[in-house]
Amino acid sequence: MGSSVFQEESYDERLDAYVEFLAGRLRKAHWHGRKEILGNYCRGLMLPGDRKSLEPMAARLDPLHCRAQHQALQHLVTDSNWDSEALIRASTDFALPFLRALGPIEAYPLDDVSFVKQGKHSVGVARQYCGAMGKTANCQVAVTVSISHGAGSLPCAFRLFLPQAWAEDPARRVETGIPPEIGFKKKWEIAIDLLDELRKAGYPEAPVLADAGYGDATAFREALQARNRSYAVQVNCTITVWPPGHGPVPPRKTPKGGRPTQTLRPNKSHPAVTVLDLAKSLPPEAWKTIEWREGTRGPMRGRFAITRVRIANKTEKRLTPPPEEWLLIEWPEQEPEPTKYWLSNVSPTMRPEDLVCLAKLRWRIERDYEELKGELGLDHFEGRTWRGFHHHASLCFAAYAFMVTERARVFPPSIRDIIRSQRFAIPEAVRRRGSPARPSPA
């Protein structure tokens, strides 16, 4: 997979070996392009610079032959026919041993990542909730999954969310090259597809983490349960539950010859309550301060309560009572109400401290995309097509995976430090054409 590769080589030599690995995997997926261009695109993303769209990258890579370099990069990302998922899988396979060397895989955080866009012609762009702006805006949204533990994280799956208006518009589908097999799916359905693909590929089993945008979807949690996947997902305060020892009423017995009731009934003597009301009813001794990790300004800790509950939403459609699961509540002392709630189906014997650490690990995926956008130009792609969008994203992930291996090798504090401390040598072919050479790193 790559964990035993190069300890003494230079930065450039390690990158060359990595690109050779990626190119070999892409060739197995019937790609016939030049590995040099693949390497140049990755180098362009990792070189210092504020803008990582095609023209600025070409200028930094080969300033004396910018137009030719631009055309080569554009052909790779927009015209060349290769499998973006195969590249993400290859980069994950390469970097995963480095990541696991720092500790066992603990979770699969998933989230939306949004790209603010002007106009209406870029694939999937629509007026929808934009996490980058915290409000509804004109943007693209992709569903993403990372593989994580407390010391590191790596994006391993990614797919654009296609709004229904786009999915049902033949003209725009043709114009942007949307594959015929791609139709409208809810975001949680895309997430389930991505998780299924990761399991099929043999990646380690670990709990799924998600925010309330996914956790509030009963169908999403049930899909995870049906696949025997554990999870710790945020929910909103309006989710209804039964406290320990209570639940729905069994189907009503009917007189002889009558039609039997098939589904569970509400429990009128012990009705379900919202998680907010349940939190307010807990005694003071139910709350304890728990530390979940060491932050840059010291230990990160909060006030939590944990209890077993049965979910009440949509119970009237069930044939059997829902299973008990954990409800984790965070209520800072200075706040008038609890601020966060999680549902989790992990082991009933899990310690509260471990559950808090697991639930809080979702911050890793937010850190991934801060670095992917801020340092590697994930949101700088200027094309409009489905292929170009996913090609650019997968190349950013490939560059990020290499950075993860570098961070695991020497463990500097951030991706930004790697980018700013390392310098690539200009390829020999460029130097022969007269471009000024920069020194290789010591």
mmCIF file of C-alpha atoms in Angstrom, residues 240-250 264-274 278 281-282 307-313 315 318 320-325:
data_model
loop_
_atom_site.group_PDB
_atom_site.id
_atom_site.type_symbol
_atom_site.label_atom_id
_atom_site.label_comp_id
_atom_site.label_asym_id
_atom_site.label_seq_id
_atom_site.Cartn_x
_atom_site.Cartn_y
_atom_site.Cartn_z
ATOM 1 C CA THR A 240 -38.944 12.692 20.486
ATOM 2 C CA VAL A 241 -37.877 9.735 22.620
ATOM 3 C CA TRP A 242 -39.076 7.484 25.429
ATOM 4 C CA PRO A 243 -36.987 7.572 28.611
ATOM 5 C CA PRO A 244 -35.533 4.340 30.017
ATOM 6 C CA GLY A 245 -38.158 1.735 30.851
ATOM 7 C CA HIS A 246 -40.842 3.146 28.545
ATOM 8 C CA GLY A 247 -41.819 2.670 24.922
ATOM 9 C CA PRO A 248 -44.717 2.244 22.506
ATOM 10 C CA VAL A 249 -47.722 0.020 23.227
ATOM 11 C CA PRO A 250 -47.991 -3.357 21.440
ATOM 12 C CA LEU A 264 -47.341 -0.264 17.476
ATOM 13 C CA ARG A 265 -49.484 2.348 19.238
ATOM 14 C CA PRO A 266 -48.619 5.522 21.185
ATOM 15 C CA ASN A 267 -48.130 5.094 24.921
ATOM 16 C CA LYS A 268 -50.738 7.467 26.402
ATOM 17 C CA SER A 269 -49.779 6.785 30.011
ATOM 18 C CA HIS A 270 -46.089 7.520 29.324
ATOM 19 C CA PRO A 271 -45.990 9.679 26.197
ATOM 20 C CA ALA A 272 -42.781 10.373 24.318
ATOM 21 C CA VAL A 273 -40.962 13.623 25.096
ATOM 22 C CA THR A 274 -38.548 15.805 23.169
ATOM 23 C CA LEU A 278 -35.847 15.025 28.768
ATOM 24 C CA SER A 281 -35.910 16.655 33.626
ATOM 25 C CA LEU A 282 -32.600 14.977 34.450
ATOM 26 C CA THR A 307 -28.968 8.088 29.132
ATOM 27 C CA ARG A 308 -30.603 5.185 27.304
ATOM 28 C CA VAL A 309 -33.698 6.008 25.203
ATOM 29 C CA ARG A 310 -35.940 4.608 22.490
ATOM 30 C CA ILE A 311 -36.591 6.840 19.496
ATOM 31 C CA ALA A 312 -40.291 7.742 19.090
ATOM 32 C CA ASN A 313 -40.354 9.353 15.639
ATOM 33 C CA THR A 315 -42.985 4.547 15.672
ATOM 34 C CA ARG A 318 -43.111 -0.024 13.099
ATOM 35 C CA THR A 320 -41.537 -4.051 16.673
ATOM 36 C CA PRO A 321 -40.289 -1.591 19.324
ATOM 37 C CA PRO A 322 -37.230 0.452 18.311
ATOM 38 C CA PRO A 323 -33.993 -0.635 19.997
ATOM 39 C CA GLU A 324 -32.574 1.273 22.922
ATOM 40 C CA GLU A 325 -29.660 3.573 22.141
#
